[in-house]
CSV table of C-alpha atoms in Angstrom, one decimal:
chain,number,residue,atom,x,y,z
A,1,UNK,CA,91.0,116.2,61.5
A,2,UNK,CA,92.0,119.8,61.2
A,3,UNK,CA,95.1,119.9,58.9
A,4,UNK,CA,96.1,123.2,60.5
A,5,UNK,CA,96.3,121.7,64.0
A,6,UNK,CA,99.8,122.3,65.2
A,7,UNK,CA,101.9,119.3,66.1
A,8,UNK,CA,105.1,119.0,68.1
A,9,UNK,CA,108.2,117.2,66.9
A,10,UNK,CA,106.8,114.0,68.4
A,11,UNK,CA,103.7,114.3,66.2
A,12,UNK,CA,101.1,114.6,69.1
A,13,UNK,CA,99.0,117.7,68.8
A,14,UNK,CA,98.4,117.7,72.5
A,15,UNK,CA,102.1,118.3,73.0
A,16,UNK,CA,102.2,121.4,70.9
A,17,UNK,CA,102.8,124.8,72.6
A,18,UNK,CA,99.6,126.7,71.7
A,19,UNK,CA,100.9,129.8,73.4
A,20,UNK,CA,103.4,130.6,70.7
A,21,UNK,CA,103.7,130.6,66.9
A,22,UNK,CA,103.7,127.2,65.2
A,23,UNK,CA,104.6,125.9,61.7
A,24,UNK,CA,102.3,123.5,59.9
A,25,UNK,CA,102.8,122.1,56.5
A,26,UNK,CA,99.6,122.0,54.4
A,27,UNK,CA,99.2,120.4,51.0
A,28,UNK,CA,97.2,122.7,48.8
A,29,UNK,CA,94.6,121.6,46.2
A,30,UNK,CA,95.7,121.4,42.5
A,31,UNK,CA,96.3,124.7,40.7
A,32,UNK,CA,94.6,125.4,37.3
A,33,UNK,CA,96.2,128.2,35.2
A,34,UNK,CA,93.5,130.1,33.3
A,35,UNK,CA,95.8,131.4,30.6
A,36,UNK,CA,95.2,134.1,28.0
A,37,UNK,CA,95.6,133.7,24.3
A,38,UNK,CA,98.6,134.7,22.3
A,39,UNK,CA,99.1,136.2,18.9
A,40,UNK,CA,99.7,133.8,16.0
A,41,UNK,CA,103.2,135.4,15.5
A,42,UNK,CA,104.0,134.9,19.2
A,43,UNK,CA,103.1,131.2,19.1
A,44,UNK,CA,105.2,130.8,15.9
A,45,UNK,CA,108.4,132.3,17.4
A,46,UNK,CA,110.8,129.4,17.1
A,47,UNK,CA,113.6,130.5,19.5
A,48,UNK,CA,114.3,133.1,22.2
A,49,UNK,CA,116.6,134.8,19.6
A,50,UNK,CA,113.5,135.8,17.6
A,51,UNK,CA,112.1,137.8,20.5
A,52,UNK,CA,112.6,141.6,20.6
A,53,UNK,CA,114.6,142.9,23.6
A,54,UNK,CA,112.5,145.1,25.9
A,55,UNK,CA,113.4,148.7,25.1
A,56,UNK,CA,112.9,149.6,28.7
A,57,UNK,CA,116.2,148.0,29.4
A,58,UNK,CA,117.8,150.6,27.2
A,59,UNK,CA,116.0,153.6,28.7
A,60,UNK,CA,118.4,156.5,29.1
A,61,UNK,CA,117.1,157.5,32.6
A,62,UNK,CA,115.7,154.4,34.1
A,63,UNK,CA,117.7,151.3,34.6
A,64,UNK,CA,115.4,148.4,35.7
A,65,UNK,CA,116.8,146.0,38.3
A,66,UNK,CA,116.9,142.3,37.7
A,67,UNK,CA,113.6,141.8,39.5
A,68,UNK,CA,111.7,144.3,37.3
A,69,UNK,CA,110.6,141.9,34.7
A,70,UNK,CA,107.9,139.4,35.3
A,71,UNK,CA,108.9,135.7,35.2
A,72,UNK,CA,107.0,133.4,32.8
A,73,UNK,CA,106.0,131.4,35.9
A,74,UNK,CA,104.5,134.2,38.0
A,75,UNK,CA,100.8,133.7,38.6
A,76,UNK,CA,98.1,135.2,40.8
A,77,UNK,CA,95.5,133.1,42.7
A,78,UNK,CA,91.9,133.9,42.0
A,79,UNK,CA,90.8,133.4,45.6
A,80,UNK,CA,92.9,134.8,48.5
A,81,UNK,CA,91.4,132.4,51.0
A,82,UNK,CA,90.1,128.9,50.9
A,83,UNK,CA,89.1,126.1,53.3
A,84,UNK,CA,92.1,123.7,53.7
A,85,UNK,CA,90.0,121.7,56.1
A,86,UNK,CA,87.5,120.8,53.4
A,87,UNK,CA,87.3,117.1,52.5
A,88,UNK,CA,87.0,118.0,48.8
A,89,UNK,CA,88.6,121.4,48.2
A,90,UNK,CA,88.0,123.1,44.9
A,91,UNK,CA,91.0,123.4,42.5
A,92,UNK,CA,92.8,126.7,42.8
A,93,UNK,CA,92.4,129.0,39.8
A,94,UNK,CA,95.4,131.2,38.8
A,95,UNK,CA,96.0,133.9,36.2
A,96,UNK,CA,99.2,135.2,34.7
A,97,UNK,CA,100.7,138.1,36.6
A,98,UNK,CA,100.6,141.4,34.6
A,99,UNK,CA,103.7,143.5,34.0
A,100,UNK,CA,106.7,144.0,31.7
A,101,UNK,CA,108.5,141.0,30.2
A,102,UNK,CA,112.2,140.9,29.4
A,103,UNK,CA,111.6,140.0,25.8
A,104,UNK,CA,108.8,141.1,23.5
A,105,UNK,CA,106.8,139.2,20.9
A,106,UNK,CA,105.9,142.4,19.1
A,107,UNK,CA,108.2,144.9,17.5
A,108,UNK,CA,107.0,148.3,18.9
A,109,UNK,CA,108.5,150.2,15.9
A,110,UNK,CA,106.0,148.4,13.6
A,111,UNK,CA,103.0,148.8,15.8
A,112,UNK,CA,99.8,150.8,15.1
A,113,UNK,CA,97.6,151.2,18.2
A,114,UNK,CA,94.0,152.3,18.3
A,115,UNK,CA,92.2,153.4,21.5
A,116,UNK,CA,88.5,153.5,21.8
A,117,UNK,CA,86.0,154.4,24.6
A,118,UNK,CA,82.5,152.9,24.6
A,119,UNK,CA,79.3,153.2,26.6
A,120,UNK,CA,78.5,155.7,29.4
A,121,UNK,CA,80.9,158.2,31.0
A,122,UNK,CA,83.0,157.3,34.0
A,123,UNK,CA,85.6,159.1,36.0
A,124,UNK,CA,89.1,158.1,34.8
A,125,UNK,CA,88.4,157.6,31.1
A,126,UNK,CA,90.7,160.4,30.0
A,127,UNK,CA,93.3,159.2,32.4
A,128,UNK,CA,93.4,155.7,30.9
A,129,UNK,CA,93.6,157.3,27.4
A,130,UNK,CA,96.4,159.6,28.5
A,131,UNK,CA,98.4,156.8,30.1
A,132,UNK,CA,98.0,154.5,27.2
A,133,UNK,CA,99.4,157.2,24.8
A,134,UNK,CA,102.2,158.2,27.1
A,135,UNK,CA,103.1,154.6,28.0
A,136,UNK,CA,103.2,153.4,24.4
A,137,UNK,CA,105.4,156.4,23.4
A,138,UNK,CA,107.7,156.6,26.4
A,139,UNK,CA,108.0,153.0,27.5
A,140,UNK,CA,108.0,151.2,24.1
A,141,UNK,CA,108.6,153.8,21.4
A,142,UNK,CA,105.3,153.2,19.6
A,143,UNK,CA,104.8,156.3,17.4
A,144,UNK,CA,101.6,155.4,15.6
A,145,UNK,CA,98.9,155.8,18.2
A,146,UNK,CA,95.3,156.8,17.2
A,147,UNK,CA,92.2,157.7,19.1
A,148,UNK,CA,89.0,156.4,17.6
A,149,UNK,CA,86.0,158.6,18.1
A,150,UNK,CA,82.4,157.7,18.8
A,151,UNK,CA,82.9,154.1,20.2
A,152,UNK,CA,83.0,151.0,18.1
A,153,UNK,CA,81.2,152.6,15.2
A,154,UNK,CA,84.2,154.9,14.8
A,155,UNK,CA,86.3,152.0,13.3
A,156,UNK,CA,84.2,152.2,10.2
A,157,UNK,CA,83.7,155.9,10.4
A,158,UNK,CA,85.3,158.8,8.5
A,159,UNK,CA,88.9,159.8,8.6
A,160,UNK,CA,88.2,162.5,11.1
A,161,UNK,CA,87.1,159.8,13.5
A,162,UNK,CA,90.8,158.6,13.7
A,163,UNK,CA,92.9,161.1,15.5
A,164,UNK,CA,96.7,160.7,15.8
A,165,UNK,CA,97.8,161.1,19.5
A,166,UNK,CA,101.1,161.8,21.2
A,167,UNK,CA,102.1,162.8,24.7
A,168,UNK,CA,101.8,166.5,24.0
A,169,UNK,CA,98.3,166.1,22.7
A,170,UNK,CA,97.0,164.3,25.8
A,171,UNK,CA,99.1,166.2,28.4
A,172,UNK,CA,96.2,167.5,30.5
A,173,UNK,CA,93.6,164.9,29.8
A,174,UNK,CA,93.7,163.3,33.2
A,175,UNK,CA,92.3,166.5,34.7
A,176,UNK,CA,89.2,166.4,32.6
A,177,UNK,CA,86.0,164.5,33.1
A,178,UNK,CA,84.2,162.6,30.3
A,179,UNK,CA,86.1,161.3,27.3
A,180,UNK,CA,87.9,163.6,24.9
A,181,UNK,CA,87.4,160.9,22.2
A,182,UNK,CA,83.6,161.0,22.6
A,183,UNK,CA,81.6,157.8,23.2
A,184,UNK,CA,78.4,156.2,22.0
A,185,UNK,CA,76.4,153.1,22.7
A,186,UNK,CA,75.4,150.6,20.0
A,187,UNK,CA,76.7,150.7,16.4
A,188,UNK,CA,78.4,147.3,16.8
A,189,UNK,CA,78.7,145.9,13.3
A,190,UNK,CA,81.3,143.2,13.6
A,191,UNK,CA,82.2,142.9,9.9
A,192,UNK,CA,82.5,146.6,9.4
A,193,UNK,CA,84.5,147.1,12.6
A,194,UNK,CA,87.1,144.4,11.7
A,195,UNK,CA,87.3,145.5,8.0
A,196,UNK,CA,88.0,149.1,9.3
A,197,UNK,CA,90.7,147.9,11.6
A,198,UNK,CA,92.4,145.9,8.8
A,199,UNK,CA,92.1,148.8,6.3
A,200,UNK,CA,93.8,151.2,8.6
A,201,UNK,CA,96.6,148.8,9.5
A,202,UNK,CA,96.0,148.7,13.2
A,203,UNK,CA,97.9,146.0,15.1
A,204,UNK,CA,96.8,146.8,18.6
A,205,UNK,CA,93.3,147.6,19.9
A,206,UNK,CA,92.6,149.0,23.4
A,207,UNK,CA,88.8,148.9,24.1
A,208,UNK,CA,87.7,150.8,27.2
A,209,UNK,CA,84.2,150.1,28.5
A,210,UNK,CA,81.8,148.1,30.5
A,211,UNK,CA,80.4,144.6,30.2
A,212,UNK,CA,78.8,145.4,26.8
A,213,UNK,CA,82.1,146.7,25.5
A,214,UNK,CA,83.9,143.5,26.8
A,215,UNK,CA,81.4,141.3,25.0
A,216,UNK,CA,82.1,143.3,21.8
A,217,UNK,CA,85.8,142.9,22.3
A,218,UNK,CA,85.3,139.1,22.6
A,219,UNK,CA,83.5,139.1,19.3
A,220,UNK,CA,86.2,141.1,17.7
A,221,UNK,CA,88.9,138.8,19.1
A,222,UNK,CA,87.1,135.8,17.8
A,223,UNK,CA,86.8,137.4,14.3
A,224,UNK,CA,90.5,138.2,14.4
A,225,UNK,CA,91.1,134.6,15.2
A,226,UNK,CA,88.8,133.3,12.4
A,227,UNK,CA,90.5,135.5,9.8
A,228,UNK,CA,94.0,134.6,11.1
A,229,UNK,CA,94.8,138.2,11.8
A,230,UNK,CA,97.9,139.1,13.8
A,231,UNK,CA,96.1,141.9,15.7
A,232,UNK,CA,96.0,142.1,19.5
A,233,UNK,CA,92.9,143.3,21.4
A,234,UNK,CA,92.7,144.0,25.1
A,235,UNK,CA,89.7,145.3,27.1
A,236,UNK,CA,90.1,147.8,29.9
A,237,UNK,CA,87.1,147.4,32.2
A,238,UNK,CA,85.1,150.5,33.0
A,239,UNK,CA,82.0,150.7,35.0
A,240,UNK,CA,81.0,153.2,37.7
A,241,UNK,CA,78.7,150.6,39.2
A,242,UNK,CA,81.7,148.2,39.9
A,243,UNK,CA,79.6,145.3,38.5
A,244,UNK,CA,82.4,143.6,36.5
A,245,UNK,CA,83.5,140.4,38.1
A,246,UNK,CA,86.8,138.7,38.9
A,247,UNK,CA,88.8,141.9,39.2
A,248,UNK,CA,88.9,143.7,42.6
A,249,UNK,CA,87.2,146.8,41.3
A,250,UNK,CA,86.7,148.8,38.1
A,251,UNK,CA,88.1,152.3,37.7
A,252,UNK,CA,85.9,155.3,38.6
A,253,UNK,CA,84.2,153.5,41.4
A,254,UNK,CA,86.1,155.1,44.3
A,255,UNK,CA,85.6,158.6,42.7
A,256,UNK,CA,81.8,157.8,42.4
A,257,UNK,CA,81.6,156.9,46.1
A,258,UNK,CA,83.4,160.0,47.1
A,259,UNK,CA,81.1,162.3,45.0
A,260,UNK,CA,78.1,160.4,46.2
A,261,UNK,CA,79.0,161.6,49.7
A,262,UNK,CA,78.3,165.2,48.7
A,263,UNK,CA,74.8,164.2,47.6
A,264,UNK,CA,74.1,162.3,50.8
A,265,UNK,CA,75.5,165.2,52.9
A,266,UNK,CA,73.1,167.6,51.1
A,267,UNK,CA,70.1,165.3,51.6
A,268,UNK,CA,71.0,165.0,55.3
A,269,UNK,CA,71.0,168.8,55.7
A,270,UNK,CA,67.7,169.1,53.9
A,271,UNK,CA,66.1,166.4,56.0
A,272,UNK,CA,67.5,167.8,59.2
A,273,UNK,CA,66.3,171.3,58.4
A,274,UNK,CA,62.6,170.2,57.9
A,275,UNK,CA,59.9,169.0,60.1
A,276,UNK,CA,59.5,165.3,59.6
A,277,UNK,CA,62.0,165.6,56.7
A,278,UNK,CA,63.2,162.8,54.5
A,279,UNK,CA,66.3,163.1,52.2
A,280,UNK,CA,66.1,160.7,49.3
A,281,UNK,CA,69.2,160.1,47.2
A,282,UNK,CA,69.3,157.9,44.1
A,283,UNK,CA,72.7,156.5,43.2
A,284,UNK,CA,73.9,154.5,40.2
A,285,UNK,CA,73.7,150.7,40.3
A,286,UNK,CA,71.5,148.9,37.8
A,287,UNK,CA,72.2,145.4,38.9
A,288,UNK,CA,74.5,145.9,41.8
A,289,UNK,CA,74.4,148.2,44.9
A,290,UNK,CA,78.1,148.7,45.5
A,291,UNK,CA,78.0,152.5,45.3
A,292,UNK,CA,75.0,152.7,47.6
A,293,UNK,CA,76.6,150.3,50.0
A,294,UNK,CA,80.0,152.0,50.2
A,295,UNK,CA,78.5,155.5,50.3
A,296,UNK,CA,76.3,154.4,53.2
A,297,UNK,CA,79.2,152.9,55.1
A,298,UNK,CA,81.2,156.1,54.5
A,299,UNK,CA,78.5,158.5,55.3
A,300,UNK,CA,77.0,157.2,58.6
A,301,UNK,CA,74.1,159.6,58.1
A,302,UNK,CA,72.0,157.1,56.1
A,303,UNK,CA,69.0,155.5,57.8
A,304,UNK,CA,68.1,153.1,55.0
A,305,UNK,CA,70.1,151.6,52.1
A,306,UNK,CA,68.1,149.9,49.3
A,307,UNK,CA,70.0,147.9,46.7
A,308,UNK,CA,69.0,145.6,43.8
A,309,UNK,CA,70.2,142.5,45.6
A,310,UNK,CA,67.7,142.9,48.5
A,311,UNK,CA,64.0,142.8,48.0
A,312,UNK,CA,61.8,145.2,50.0
A,313,UNK,CA,58.2,146.1,50.3
A,314,UNK,CA,56.6,149.5,51.1
A,315,UNK,CA,53.6,149.1,53.3
A,316,UNK,CA,52.5,146.7,56.0
A,317,UNK,CA,54.3,145.0,58.9
A,318,UNK,CA,58.1,145.1,58.4
A,319,UNK,CA,57.8,147.4,55.4
A,320,UNK,CA,59.9,150.4,54.5
A,321,UNK,CA,57.2,152.9,55.4
A,322,UNK,CA,56.7,151.5,58.9
A,323,UNK,CA,60.4,151.6,59.5
A,324,UNK,CA,60.7,155.2,58.3
A,325,UNK,CA,57.8,156.4,60.4
A,326,UNK,CA,59.5,154.9,63.5
A,327,UNK,CA,62.8,156.5,62.6
A,328,UNK,CA,61.3,159.9,61.9
A,329,UNK,CA,59.4,159.8,65.2
A,330,UNK,CA,62.7,159.0,67.0
A,331,UNK,CA,65.1,161.3,65.2
A,332,UNK,CA,62.8,163.9,63.5
A,333,UNK,CA,64.2,163.1,60.1
A,334,UNK,CA,65.6,160.2,57.9
A,335,UNK,CA,67.9,159.7,54.9
A,336,UNK,CA,67.3,157.0,52.3
A,337,UNK,CA,69.9,155.9,49.7
A,338,UNK,CA,68.4,153.9,46.8
A,339,UNK,CA,70.4,152.3,43.9
A,340,UNK,CA,68.7,152.8,40.5
A,341,UNK,CA,68.0,149.1,40.1
A,342,UNK,CA,66.4,148.6,43.5
A,343,UNK,CA,62.6,148.0,43.6
A,344,UNK,CA,62.1,147.8,39.9
A,345,UNK,CA,59.6,144.9,40.3
A,346,UNK,CA,57.5,147.2,42.5
A,347,UNK,CA,57.1,150.0,39.9
A,348,UNK,CA,54.0,149.5,37.6
A,349,UNK,CA,55.0,149.0,33.9
A,350,UNK,CA,53.1,149.0,30.7
A,351,UNK,CA,53.6,146.2,28.2
A,352,UNK,CA,55.7,148.5,26.0
A,353,UNK,CA,57.9,149.4,29.0
A,354,UNK,CA,58.5,145.8,29.8
A,355,UNK,CA,60.0,145.3,26.3
A,356,UNK,CA,61.9,148.5,26.0
A,357,UNK,CA,65.7,148.3,25.6
A,358,UNK,CA,68.5,150.8,25.2
A,359,UNK,CA,71.1,150.9,22.4
A,360,UNK,CA,73.2,148.4,24.3
A,361,UNK,CA,70.4,145.9,24.7
A,362,UNK,CA,69.8,146.6,28.4
A,363,UNK,CA,66.2,146.6,29.7
A,364,UNK,CA,65.3,150.3,30.3
A,365,UNK,CA,64.8,150.8,34.0
A,366,UNK,CA,62.0,153.0,35.3
A,367,UNK,CA,63.2,155.9,37.6
A,368,UNK,CA,62.9,154.5,41.1
A,369,UNK,CA,63.7,157.9,42.7
A,370,UNK,CA,60.7,160.0,41.7
A,371,UNK,CA,58.5,156.9,42.0
A,372,UNK,CA,59.6,156.3,45.6
A,373,UNK,CA,59.3,160.0,46.4
A,374,UNK,CA,55.7,160.0,45.1
A,375,UNK,CA,54.8,156.8,47.0
A,376,UNK,CA,56.2,158.3,50.2
A,377,UNK,CA,54.1,161.5,49.9
A,378,UNK,CA,51.0,159.5,49.1
A,379,UNK,CA,51.4,157.2,52.0
A,380,UNK,CA,52.1,160.0,54.5
A,381,UNK,CA,49.2,162.1,53.3
A,382,UNK,CA,46.9,159.0,53.7
A,383,UNK,CA,48.2,157.7,57.1
A,384,UNK,CA,49.3,160.9,58.8
A,385,UNK,CA,47.2,163.7,57.2
A,386,UNK,CA,47.6,166.2,60.1
A,387,UNK,CA,51.4,166.0,60.3
A,388,UNK,CA,53.9,168.0,58.3
A,389,UNK,CA,56.1,166.0,55.9
A,390,UNK,CA,58.8,166.9,53.4
A,391,UNK,CA,60.8,164.8,50.9
A,392,UNK,CA,63.8,166.3,49.2
A,393,UNK,CA,65.0,164.2,46.3
A,394,UNK,CA,68.5,164.3,44.9
A,395,UNK,CA,69.8,162.5,41.8
A,396,UNK,CA,73.6,163.1,41.3
A,397,UNK,CA,74.0,160.5,38.5
A,398,UNK,CA,75.3,162.8,35.8
A,399,UNK,CA,77.4,164.8,38.2
A,400,UNK,CA,79.1,161.7,39.4
A,401,UNK,CA,79.7,160.3,35.9
A,402,UNK,CA,81.2,163.5,34.5
A,403,UNK,CA,83.8,164.5,37.2
A,404,UNK,CA,87.5,163.8,36.8
A,405,UNK,CA,89.0,160.9,38.6
A,406,UNK,CA,90.2,161.4,42.1
A,407,UNK,CA,93.8,160.6,43.1
A,408,UNK,CA,93.2,157.0,43.9
A,409,UNK,CA,91.4,156.3,40.6
A,410,UNK,CA,94.1,158.3,38.7
A,411,UNK,CA,96.8,156.0,40.0
A,412,UNK,CA,94.7,152.9,39.3
A,413,UNK,CA,94.0,154.1,35.7
A,414,UNK,CA,97.7,154.5,35.1
A,415,UNK,CA,98.5,151.0,36.4
A,416,UNK,CA,95.7,149.5,34.3
A,417,UNK,CA,96.9,151.2,31.1
A,418,UNK,CA,100.5,150.2,31.6
A,419,UNK,CA,99.5,146.6,32.4
A,420,UNK,CA,97.5,146.5,29.2
A,421,UNK,CA,100.5,147.8,27.2
A,422,UNK,CA,102.9,145.3,28.8
A,423,UNK,CA,100.6,142.4,27.9
A,424,UNK,CA,100.0,143.5,24.3
A,425,UNK,CA,103.7,143.9,23.5
A,426,UNK,CA,104.4,140.5,25.1
A,427,UNK,CA,102.2,138.9,22.5
A,428,UNK,CA,99.1,138.4,24.6
A,429,UNK,CA,95.6,139.1,23.1
A,430,UNK,CA,92.0,138.6,24.1
A,431,UNK,CA,92.7,139.6,27.7
A,432,UNK,CA,91.7,142.1,30.4
A,433,UNK,CA,94.3,143.6,32.8
A,434,UNK,CA,93.1,144.1,36.4
A,435,UNK,CA,94.0,143.5,40.1
A,436,UNK,CA,93.1,140.2,41.5
A,437,UNK,CA,93.5,140.2,45.3
A,438,UNK,CA,95.7,143.2,44.9
A,439,UNK,CA,98.0,141.8,42.2
A,440,UNK,CA,97.7,143.0,38.6
A,441,UNK,CA,96.9,140.0,36.4
A,442,UNK,CA,95.8,139.0,32.9
A,443,UNK,CA,92.4,137.5,32.6
A,444,UNK,CA,90.8,136.0,29.5
A,445,UNK,CA,88.3,138.5,27.9
A,446,UNK,CA,85.6,135.9,27.6
A,447,UNK,CA,85.7,135.3,31.4
A,448,UNK,CA,85.4,139.0,32.3
A,449,UNK,CA,82.6,139.5,29.7
A,450,UNK,CA,80.3,137.2,31.5
A,451,UNK,CA,81.5,137.6,35.1
A,452,UNK,CA,79.2,139.5,37.4
A,453,UNK,CA,80.0,141.2,40.7
A,454,UNK,CA,76.8,141.4,42.8
A,455,UNK,CA,76.8,142.6,46.4
A,456,UNK,CA,77.1,139.5,48.5
A,457,UNK,CA,74.5,140.1,51.1
A,458,UNK,CA,75.8,137.2,53.2
A,459,UNK,CA,79.2,138.7,53.7
A,460,UNK,CA,80.5,141.2,56.3
A,461,UNK,CA,80.0,144.4,54.3
A,462,UNK,CA,76.2,144.1,54.1
A,463,UNK,CA,76.2,143.2,57.8
A,464,UNK,CA,78.1,146.4,58.4
A,465,UNK,CA,75.5,148.4,56.5
A,466,UNK,CA,72.8,146.8,58.7
A,467,UNK,CA,74.7,147.6,61.8
A,468,UNK,CA,75.2,151.3,60.7
A,469,UNK,CA,71.6,151.9,59.6
A,470,UNK,CA,69.8,149.4,61.9
A,471,UNK,CA,67.3,148.8,59.1
A,472,UNK,CA,65.2,145.7,59.0
A,473,UNK,CA,65.5,142.9,56.4
A,474,UNK,CA,62.0,144.0,55.0
A,475,UNK,CA,60.8,140.4,54.8
A,476,UNK,CA,57.1,140.1,54.4
A,477,UNK,CA,55.4,138.3,57.3
A,478,UNK,CA,54.3,134.7,56.5
A,479,UNK,CA,50.7,134.0,57.0
A,480,UNK,CA,49.5,130.5,58.1
A,481,UNK,CA,47.0,129.1,55.8
């Protein structure tokens, strides 16, 4: 029986008035709180009297209302929708809601904060850094804030790798691309990193990076725990590809989609201006095709979107080349968007290339853009030798990575930074701040470090892409044996 079926006061569903709103009481499945760890000192606080009053309450210009502070019981549901008609519904997972607490477990006057950026560039890095510095200073009065240069290896680097920061020093950082602190991959020596943190007296670590950075932060948190150190660490998730799971999105993604539009527009103009022209754009996305998907939906000039989550083949019935030829004959041109991780299994590799890894331990991808351009030219020359053909290839990768964040991402970066600060001073550690179904929450670092966010090709967004491009599914025909 459908538990949502409306009933009248007499209890007979047939008597209910279906033409107007109805009220139905539904019993939800059990709720599981996936909580974040706390500092040893926060766990040891014996009474509320030992807590530090939140200095925001004494702010000279801002007087928070009673509802400003987050209640200890405020939680966010992991999933915004669920099947209440299921015979065996899954338990609901919840996270603590992010935001300021009325009482702190950390004395801001004694805090020493270290900020570090790791991995590749991403729009918004400097905004997060700026808002961490300004938030620590202006909201909580933390006066010892340091930027650690060159990624995780900077923790065991020279004195010049540790730069004291204040609001004046970071004033215009949000208008700059890249990271002022500089960043590197690799260099993760756990013992040296933690020894360096202890030697410099840091009590708060803010690690900004992607999934590799989050895995490193988990290891650092566990080492803090093993040594019994009263040091907080939080990871602020950064990846242009939007491939970090659980949270709604990672910062820099919306800027990346916006800039990708410029590359697609240019490819469309090039293709439209040539006889039998093809504009080919490679976008970022090693394991997920979110940028390619959203850029395709936003552009409406794309004829084919290729992402890592969907296999394709080049030649033969139902293949990419057959589709492109039909589209070119119909329109006179075509635009292809390909994510960098798409089609990797089609590109020939040597044994050495199969084993090659970058400094973060990722398999080195071969460049699908030039390979696809070459294969397109070879196919056309063989199959249509007497027809003109032009392929214009555009790779905006480094242009996208290096630009400043747009307005939406700037706002998002500010909220992420402030959420991280509020959590640290409340005594939480080993967590990631981020929006879950639109509500900022605290998620265990170890969960985010392993959570993936692939494109769900069974949901509506991929269906929308297919409706916009009218591309086939590229399934190979099955032969009867």
